[in-house]
Amino acid sequence: MLQPWSEIAPRLVDVAMGRKQADLVVRNGRWVNVYSGEIVPGADVAIVGGRFAYVGRDAGHTIGEGTKIVDAAGRYLVPGLCDGHMHVESGLVTVTEFARAVIPHGTTTMFVDPHEIANVLGMAGVKLMNDEAQTLPVNIFVQVPSCVPSAPGLENAGATLSAADVREALAWPNIIGLGEMMNFPGVAANDSKMVAEIAATRAAGLTVGGHYASPDLGRAFHAYAAGGPADDHEGTTVDDAIARVRQGMRAMLRLGSAWFDVAAQVKAITERGIDPRNFVLCTDDSHSGTLVSDGHMNRVVRHAIAQGLKPITAIQMATLNTAQHFGLERDLGSIAPGRRADLIVTSDLTALPIEMVFVRGRLLAENGVLVADIPAYDYPASAKNTVKLGKRLAPTDFDISAAGSSDVEVRVIGVVENQAPTKALQRRLPVECGVVQMDSASDVCQIALVERHRATGGVVNAFVSGFGYDTHCAMASTVAHDSHHMIVVGTNKADMAQAANRLQEVGGGIVLIAGGRELALVELPVAGLMSDERAEIVAEKASRLVEAMRACGCKLNNAYMQHSLLALVVIPELRISDVGLIDVTRFEKTEVIVR
């Protein structure tokens, strides 16, 4: 257990003075100093009790008989990387398995919002993940979910968190603030629950996370900024980033598995000359395949550098800037005395190979391989068997009726590749025997939202375009942000019913059925959101899912992530929920058939 700075400070002073020996000294490195923005050659780092005691020329005076010495051999010493906004559940694995996957990539600190599990299990789910986070050898701070459900009146989640629930949880150990405030219309309208949650967070001296998903930068945006959120990760353009920084917010630029928002927004720094101090890099949503194959925050930093940022600026945006934002500058985010000894050794600041990862002065990973033993974490039975449909579904449960017509104009959710927003499209579809027909030849297939928390048997049907399926198939997922019912997308109703029923059998997950055959299955027994298997095993299953989707004609990048967000009724333009088809530009229910 890491001692607070106040308890270990005298020991740090003694080591810096040479009166006591260090536990570890890393010698002959090039110190990436995120405070001064320079690279200092020939630097030594002395660590004791999991914290930096001395950083400078020749730490020989801190070395004793019991001191371990590591020769950096002229390589760069970089602060451990911080993810400023993310959801563990999007990795499809538990907090422990997520940590095991990202430590070798140099991520040593994460700020997580567990609102996915909160939508299924409520405060009990949040506490489970917060308790698990505190058992791990890395820094995982938890934000209390602010919007469960995310849009009251437009969806019904498996649980509801009140302002009193939030106020109580803000006092828990390891809580760092309020999770992303997705109900931005509520903030602008002075909704009493939103006002109470933000006020409680500010009174506790903690950080209010933002989520302003509208392109409108007029009065509503200014009202949102005035309402208290301190950051936002929903920008997609350079003007979005600049507007947030000008209003005193941190602009969080995300590169997740399917959200590619860094390239456009980083131009605020590289082309517009905006001060980079108030920019933070994050991932938001990364699935296990990305984590295992491509990396985590090291991937984001490399990408930002490729877009024209100076390496040290990109590193600042993934270390010091993040720590300062959450009020943790004196504890992490830099290689400086008193801070947690989170340190990466790398031979190249641009390619950023992660050759050694120290967390709290302990070597956890070397050359991309975890070398520390991190035992699995057991979730209780109460967190499992959460998929309750109330019945076995039949193909007719997916019928959309339109009696008395030969064809109809329908509203269609349009998927936008590599972005969270959708488009509100319209298409004319044929009607046979009083039922609207799909048109896979024109890339219009059916989408259904199946209620899975209260066994109501409810099914809401609509249409979606953009997946490109060209054969009889269906994919179902109990990961369906944010209320996490079940989303089924398919070109064939028999396959849709089979897919939904299969997930009820296994207790949640993702499955693809084609012509009555199961092509891929990722079991997610923990809340229907997470596997309790190792990340590499889940990544392999997810890889088979991607291959199966491609075999069915879907060529979208990270199409599964697009699938999982089709019920996210806080991001424009058109979504589906257990209430119906939702027009998110108006925040109201609309009809599938255009009257």
Short mmCIF file of N, CA, C and O in Angstrom, two decimals, residues 232-324:
data_model
loop_
_atom_site.label_atom_id
_atom_site.label_comp_id
_atom_site.label_asym_id
_atom_site.label_seq_id
_atom_site.Cartn_x
_atom_site.Cartn_y
_atom_site.Cartn_z
N ASP A 232 -14.53 18.21 -21.47
CA ASP A 232 -15.45 17.60 -22.44
C ASP A 232 -14.66 16.81 -23.47
O ASP A 232 -13.63 17.28 -23.96
N HIS A 233 -15.16 15.63 -23.80
CA HIS A 233 -14.49 14.75 -24.76
C HIS A 233 -15.32 14.52 -26.01
O HIS A 233 -14.96 13.70 -26.86
N GLU A 234 -16.44 15.23 -26.15
CA GLU A 234 -17.34 14.99 -27.27
C GLU A 234 -17.09 15.88 -28.48
O GLU A 234 -17.81 15.81 -29.47
N GLY A 235 -16.08 16.73 -28.43
CA GLY A 235 -15.77 17.55 -29.59
C GLY A 235 -15.23 16.70 -30.74
O GLY A 235 -14.55 15.70 -30.52
N THR A 236 -15.53 17.13 -31.95
CA THR A 236 -15.03 16.41 -33.13
C THR A 236 -14.31 17.33 -34.11
O THR A 236 -13.66 16.85 -35.04
N THR A 237 -14.40 18.66 -33.92
CA THR A 237 -13.78 19.61 -34.85
C THR A 237 -12.81 20.52 -34.12
O THR A 237 -12.83 20.62 -32.89
N VAL A 238 -11.97 21.21 -34.88
CA VAL A 238 -11.02 22.14 -34.28
C VAL A 238 -11.74 23.25 -33.54
O VAL A 238 -11.31 23.69 -32.46
N ASP A 239 -12.87 23.72 -34.08
CA ASP A 239 -13.62 24.78 -33.40
C ASP A 239 -14.23 24.28 -32.09
O ASP A 239 -14.35 25.05 -31.13
N ASP A 240 -14.60 23.00 -32.04
CA ASP A 240 -15.10 22.43 -30.79
C ASP A 240 -14.04 22.52 -29.70
O ASP A 240 -14.31 22.92 -28.56
N ALA A 241 -12.83 22.12 -30.04
CA ALA A 241 -11.74 22.13 -29.06
C ALA A 241 -11.45 23.55 -28.57
O ALA A 241 -11.31 23.78 -27.36
N ILE A 242 -11.37 24.48 -29.48
CA ILE A 242 -11.06 25.86 -29.11
C ILE A 242 -12.17 26.45 -28.24
O ILE A 242 -11.90 27.13 -27.25
N ALA A 243 -13.42 26.17 -28.60
CA ALA A 243 -14.54 26.71 -27.83
C ALA A 243 -14.49 26.23 -26.39
O ALA A 243 -14.75 27.00 -25.45
N ARG A 244 -14.15 24.97 -26.18
CA ARG A 244 -14.11 24.44 -24.82
C ARG A 244 -13.00 25.09 -24.00
O ARG A 244 -13.20 25.47 -22.84
N VAL A 245 -11.83 25.21 -24.59
CA VAL A 245 -10.71 25.81 -23.87
C VAL A 245 -10.98 27.28 -23.56
O VAL A 245 -10.67 27.76 -22.46
N ARG A 246 -11.58 27.97 -24.50
CA ARG A 246 -11.89 29.39 -24.25
C ARG A 246 -12.86 29.57 -23.09
O ARG A 246 -12.86 30.62 -22.43
N GLN A 247 -13.69 28.58 -22.85
CA GLN A 247 -14.66 28.66 -21.76
C GLN A 247 -14.11 28.14 -20.44
O GLN A 247 -14.85 27.96 -19.47
N GLY A 248 -12.80 27.87 -20.41
CA GLY A 248 -12.19 27.42 -19.17
C GLY A 248 -12.30 25.94 -18.90
O GLY A 248 -12.06 25.49 -17.77
N MET A 249 -12.68 25.17 -19.93
CA MET A 249 -12.78 23.73 -19.79
C MET A 249 -11.52 23.08 -20.34
O MET A 249 -10.78 23.69 -21.12
N ARG A 250 -11.27 21.84 -19.95
CA ARG A 250 -10.24 21.06 -20.61
C ARG A 250 -10.86 20.38 -21.83
O ARG A 250 -11.92 19.75 -21.71
N ALA A 251 -10.22 20.51 -22.97
CA ALA A 251 -10.65 19.79 -24.16
C ALA A 251 -9.98 18.43 -24.13
O ALA A 251 -8.76 18.33 -24.20
N MET A 252 -10.78 17.39 -23.99
CA MET A 252 -10.26 16.02 -24.00
C MET A 252 -10.38 15.47 -25.42
O MET A 252 -11.48 15.37 -25.96
N LEU A 253 -9.25 15.14 -26.01
CA LEU A 253 -9.21 14.63 -27.38
C LEU A 253 -9.09 13.12 -27.32
O LEU A 253 -8.14 12.60 -26.75
N ARG A 254 -10.04 12.43 -27.94
CA ARG A 254 -10.07 10.97 -27.75
C ARG A 254 -9.69 10.21 -29.02
O ARG A 254 -10.01 10.59 -30.14
N LEU A 255 -8.99 9.13 -28.78
CA LEU A 255 -8.72 8.13 -29.82
C LEU A 255 -9.04 6.79 -29.19
O LEU A 255 -8.25 6.24 -28.42
N GLY A 256 -10.23 6.29 -29.46
CA GLY A 256 -10.62 4.99 -28.96
C GLY A 256 -10.56 3.97 -30.07
O GLY A 256 -9.88 4.15 -31.08
N SER A 257 -11.28 2.88 -29.90
CA SER A 257 -11.31 1.86 -30.95
C SER A 257 -12.06 2.33 -32.18
O SER A 257 -11.74 1.96 -33.30
N ALA A 258 -13.06 3.17 -31.97
CA ALA A 258 -13.87 3.62 -33.10
C ALA A 258 -14.02 5.13 -33.18
O ALA A 258 -14.63 5.63 -34.12
N TRP A 259 -13.48 5.88 -32.20
CA TRP A 259 -13.63 7.33 -32.21
C TRP A 259 -12.29 7.96 -32.52
O TRP A 259 -11.35 7.86 -31.76
N PHE A 260 -12.21 8.63 -33.67
CA PHE A 260 -10.95 9.20 -34.16
C PHE A 260 -11.07 10.72 -34.17
O PHE A 260 -11.22 11.34 -35.22
N ASP A 261 -11.00 11.32 -32.99
CA ASP A 261 -11.27 12.75 -32.85
C ASP A 261 -10.03 13.59 -32.59
O ASP A 261 -10.14 14.81 -32.44
N VAL A 262 -8.86 12.98 -32.51
CA VAL A 262 -7.64 13.73 -32.22
C VAL A 262 -7.20 14.55 -33.42
O VAL A 262 -6.87 15.74 -33.29
N ALA A 263 -7.16 13.94 -34.59
CA ALA A 263 -6.56 14.57 -35.77
C ALA A 263 -7.16 15.94 -36.07
O ALA A 263 -6.43 16.91 -36.32
N ALA A 264 -8.48 16.04 -36.04
CA ALA A 264 -9.12 17.31 -36.37
C ALA A 264 -8.88 18.35 -35.27
O ALA A 264 -8.59 19.52 -35.56
N GLN A 265 -8.99 17.92 -34.01
CA GLN A 265 -8.96 18.90 -32.92
C GLN A 265 -7.54 19.36 -32.55
O GLN A 265 -7.36 20.47 -32.04
N VAL A 266 -6.54 18.52 -32.81
CA VAL A 266 -5.18 18.90 -32.43
C VAL A 266 -4.68 20.08 -33.27
O VAL A 266 -3.71 20.75 -32.91
N LYS A 267 -5.38 20.37 -34.37
CA LYS A 267 -5.03 21.53 -35.18
C LYS A 267 -5.20 22.84 -34.41
O LYS A 267 -4.64 23.87 -34.79
N ALA A 268 -5.97 22.79 -33.35
CA ALA A 268 -6.10 23.98 -32.49
C ALA A 268 -4.73 24.39 -31.97
O ALA A 268 -4.44 25.58 -31.79
N ILE A 269 -3.87 23.41 -31.74
CA ILE A 269 -2.51 23.67 -31.24
C ILE A 269 -1.54 23.85 -32.39
O ILE A 269 -0.80 24.84 -32.45
N THR A 270 -1.56 22.91 -33.34
CA THR A 270 -0.54 22.90 -34.40
C THR A 270 -0.74 23.99 -35.45
O THR A 270 0.22 24.45 -36.05
N GLU A 271 -2.00 24.39 -35.69
CA GLU A 271 -2.28 25.39 -36.73
C GLU A 271 -2.82 26.70 -36.19
O GLU A 271 -2.55 27.76 -36.75
N ARG A 272 -3.57 26.65 -35.10
CA ARG A 272 -4.19 27.87 -34.57
C ARG A 272 -3.37 28.49 -33.43
O ARG A 272 -3.69 29.57 -32.96
N GLY A 273 -2.36 27.77 -32.95
CA GLY A 273 -1.48 28.31 -31.93
C GLY A 273 -2.06 28.39 -30.54
O GLY A 273 -1.59 29.17 -29.69
N ILE A 274 -3.09 27.60 -30.24
CA ILE A 274 -3.71 27.61 -28.92
C ILE A 274 -2.77 26.95 -27.91
O ILE A 274 -2.12 25.94 -28.19
N ASP A 275 -2.71 27.51 -26.71
CA ASP A 275 -1.87 26.98 -25.64
C ASP A 275 -2.29 25.54 -25.33
O ASP A 275 -3.46 25.28 -25.04
N PRO A 276 -1.35 24.58 -25.33
CA PRO A 276 -1.72 23.17 -25.14
C PRO A 276 -1.98 22.77 -23.70
O PRO A 276 -2.35 21.62 -23.44
N ARG A 277 -1.79 23.69 -22.74
CA ARG A 277 -1.89 23.28 -21.33
C ARG A 277 -3.26 22.76 -20.95
O ARG A 277 -3.38 21.97 -20.00
N ASN A 278 -4.29 23.17 -21.65
CA ASN A 278 -5.65 22.76 -21.29
C ASN A 278 -6.21 21.71 -22.23
O ASN A 278 -7.43 21.58 -22.37
N PHE A 279 -5.32 20.94 -22.84
CA PHE A 279 -5.72 19.81 -23.69
C PHE A 279 -5.27 18.51 -23.03
O PHE A 279 -4.15 18.42 -22.52
N VAL A 280 -6.15 17.52 -23.06
CA VAL A 280 -5.88 16.23 -22.43
C VAL A 280 -6.19 15.13 -23.43
O VAL A 280 -7.20 15.20 -24.15
N LEU A 281 -5.34 14.11 -23.49
CA LEU A 281 -5.59 12.97 -24.36
C LEU A 281 -6.31 11.87 -23.57
O LEU A 281 -6.05 11.67 -22.38
N CYS A 282 -7.20 11.15 -24.24
CA CYS A 282 -7.94 10.07 -23.60
C CYS A 282 -8.36 9.05 -24.64
O CYS A 282 -8.20 9.27 -25.84
N THR A 283 -8.94 7.93 -24.17
CA THR A 283 -9.41 6.89 -25.09
C THR A 283 -10.93 6.79 -25.14
O THR A 283 -11.49 6.43 -26.15
N ASP A 284 -11.60 7.04 -24.03
CA ASP A 284 -13.04 6.90 -23.88
C ASP A 284 -13.44 5.42 -23.97
O ASP A 284 -13.76 4.81 -22.96
N ASP A 285 -13.42 4.85 -25.17
CA ASP A 285 -13.84 3.45 -25.33
C ASP A 285 -12.81 2.68 -26.16
O ASP A 285 -12.60 2.99 -27.33
N SER A 286 -12.21 1.68 -25.55
CA SER A 286 -11.27 0.80 -26.26
C SER A 286 -11.64 -0.64 -25.97
O SER A 286 -11.71 -1.04 -24.81
N HIS A 287 -11.89 -1.42 -27.02
CA HIS A 287 -12.22 -2.82 -26.78
C HIS A 287 -10.94 -3.65 -26.65
O HIS A 287 -9.83 -3.19 -26.93
N SER A 288 -11.09 -4.87 -26.22
CA SER A 288 -9.95 -5.71 -25.87
C SER A 288 -9.03 -5.96 -27.05
O SER A 288 -7.81 -6.07 -26.88
N GLY A 289 -9.58 -6.04 -28.25
CA GLY A 289 -8.75 -6.26 -29.42
C GLY A 289 -7.76 -5.13 -29.64
O GLY A 289 -6.58 -5.35 -29.95
N THR A 290 -8.22 -3.89 -29.46
CA THR A 290 -7.33 -2.73 -29.58
C THR A 290 -6.26 -2.77 -28.49
O THR A 290 -5.08 -2.52 -28.75
N LEU A 291 -6.67 -3.07 -27.27
CA LEU A 291 -5.73 -3.08 -26.15
C LEU A 291 -4.61 -4.09 -26.36
O LEU A 291 -3.43 -3.80 -26.13
N VAL A 292 -4.97 -5.27 -26.79
CA VAL A 292 -3.99 -6.35 -26.94
C VAL A 292 -3.10 -6.14 -28.16
O VAL A 292 -1.89 -6.33 -28.11
N SER A 293 -3.70 -5.68 -29.26
CA SER A 293 -2.96 -5.61 -30.52
C SER A 293 -2.30 -4.25 -30.80
O SER A 293 -1.19 -4.19 -31.34
N ASP A 294 -2.99 -3.17 -30.43
CA ASP A 294 -2.53 -1.83 -30.85
C ASP A 294 -2.02 -0.95 -29.72
O ASP A 294 -1.27 0.00 -29.97
N GLY A 295 -2.46 -1.22 -28.50
CA GLY A 295 -2.01 -0.41 -27.40
C GLY A 295 -3.12 0.38 -26.76
O GLY A 295 -4.30 0.22 -27.07
N HIS A 296 -2.73 1.28 -25.89
CA HIS A 296 -3.71 2.07 -25.15
C HIS A 296 -3.30 3.54 -25.23
O HIS A 296 -3.34 4.14 -26.32
N MET A 297 -2.86 4.16 -24.13
CA MET A 297 -2.48 5.57 -24.20
C MET A 297 -1.21 5.78 -25.03
O MET A 297 -1.03 6.85 -25.62
N ASN A 298 -0.33 4.79 -25.10
CA ASN A 298 0.84 4.93 -25.99
C ASN A 298 0.39 5.07 -27.44
O ASN A 298 0.98 5.83 -28.22
N ARG A 299 -0.67 4.38 -27.80
CA ARG A 299 -1.25 4.49 -29.15
C ARG A 299 -1.77 5.91 -29.40
O ARG A 299 -1.56 6.48 -30.48
N VAL A 300 -2.42 6.49 -28.39
CA VAL A 300 -2.97 7.84 -28.53
C VAL A 300 -1.84 8.86 -28.66
O VAL A 300 -1.90 9.76 -29.52
N VAL A 301 -0.81 8.73 -27.83
CA VAL A 301 0.31 9.67 -27.89
C VAL A 301 1.03 9.57 -29.23
O VAL A 301 1.34 10.60 -29.85
N ARG A 302 1.29 8.37 -29.70
CA ARG A 302 1.92 8.19 -31.02
C ARG A 302 1.09 8.84 -32.11
O ARG A 302 1.62 9.51 -33.02
N HIS A 303 -0.22 8.64 -32.05
CA HIS A 303 -1.12 9.21 -33.06
C HIS A 303 -1.09 10.74 -33.01
O HIS A 303 -1.04 11.40 -34.06
N ALA A 304 -1.09 11.31 -31.82
CA ALA A 304 -1.06 12.77 -31.69
C ALA A 304 0.24 13.33 -32.26
O ALA A 304 0.24 14.39 -32.91
N ILE A 305 1.34 12.64 -32.02
CA ILE A 305 2.63 13.07 -32.58
C ILE A 305 2.59 13.00 -34.10
O ILE A 305 3.07 13.92 -34.80
N ALA A 306 1.98 11.95 -34.63
CA ALA A 306 1.86 11.80 -36.08
C ALA A 306 1.03 12.92 -36.71
O ALA A 306 1.17 13.21 -37.91
N GLN A 307 0.15 13.56 -35.91
CA GLN A 307 -0.67 14.67 -36.41
C GLN A 307 0.05 16.01 -36.32
O GLN A 307 -0.53 17.04 -36.65
N GLY A 308 1.30 16.00 -35.86
CA GLY A 308 2.08 17.23 -35.87
C GLY A 308 2.44 17.80 -34.52
O GLY A 308 3.12 18.84 -34.44
N LEU A 309 2.01 17.17 -33.43
CA LEU A 309 2.39 17.65 -32.11
C LEU A 309 3.86 17.32 -31.82
O LEU A 309 4.35 16.27 -32.22
N LYS A 310 4.53 18.20 -31.10
CA LYS A 310 5.85 17.86 -30.61
C LYS A 310 5.72 16.70 -29.62
O LYS A 310 4.77 16.67 -28.83
N PRO A 311 6.65 15.76 -29.63
CA PRO A 311 6.53 14.62 -28.71
C PRO A 311 6.33 15.02 -27.26
O PRO A 311 5.47 14.45 -26.56
N ILE A 312 7.07 16.01 -26.79
CA ILE A 312 6.94 16.36 -25.37
C ILE A 312 5.58 17.01 -25.08
O ILE A 312 5.02 16.84 -23.99
N THR A 313 5.01 17.70 -26.07
CA THR A 313 3.68 18.28 -25.88
C THR A 313 2.63 17.18 -25.79
O THR A 313 1.74 17.22 -24.93
N ALA A 314 2.73 16.19 -26.66
CA ALA A 314 1.80 15.06 -26.62
C ALA A 314 1.91 14.32 -25.30
O ALA A 314 0.90 13.92 -24.70
N ILE A 315 3.14 14.16 -24.81
CA ILE A 315 3.35 13.48 -23.53
C ILE A 315 2.76 14.31 -22.39
O ILE A 315 2.12 13.77 -21.47
N GLN A 316 2.93 15.62 -22.42
CA GLN A 316 2.32 16.48 -21.40
C GLN A 316 0.80 16.31 -21.37
O GLN A 316 0.18 16.30 -20.31
N MET A 317 0.20 16.16 -22.55
CA MET A 317 -1.24 16.02 -22.65
C MET A 317 -1.74 14.67 -22.14
O MET A 317 -2.95 14.48 -21.97
N ALA A 318 -0.82 13.74 -21.91
CA ALA A 318 -1.19 12.42 -21.40
C ALA A 318 -0.59 12.16 -20.02
O ALA A 318 -0.61 11.03 -19.54
N THR A 319 -0.05 13.22 -19.40
CA THR A 319 0.56 13.06 -18.07
C THR A 319 0.21 14.25 -17.17
O THR A 319 -0.79 14.24 -16.49
N LEU A 320 1.04 15.29 -17.24
CA LEU A 320 0.90 16.44 -16.35
C LEU A 320 -0.45 17.13 -16.50
O LEU A 320 -1.09 17.47 -15.50
N ASN A 321 -0.88 17.38 -17.74
CA ASN A 321 -2.15 18.08 -17.94
C ASN A 321 -3.30 17.33 -17.28
O ASN A 321 -4.19 17.92 -16.68
N THR A 322 -3.27 16.01 -17.40
CA THR A 322 -4.32 15.18 -16.83
C THR A 322 -4.29 15.25 -15.31
O THR A 322 -5.33 15.41 -14.65
N ALA A 323 -3.10 15.11 -14.74
CA ALA A 323 -2.96 15.18 -13.28
C ALA A 323 -3.42 16.53 -12.73
O ALA A 323 -4.13 16.60 -11.71
N GLN A 324 -3.04 17.60 -13.40
CA GLN A 324 -3.46 18.93 -12.96
C GLN A 324 -4.98 19.08 -13.02
O GLN A 324 -5.59 19.67 -12.12
#
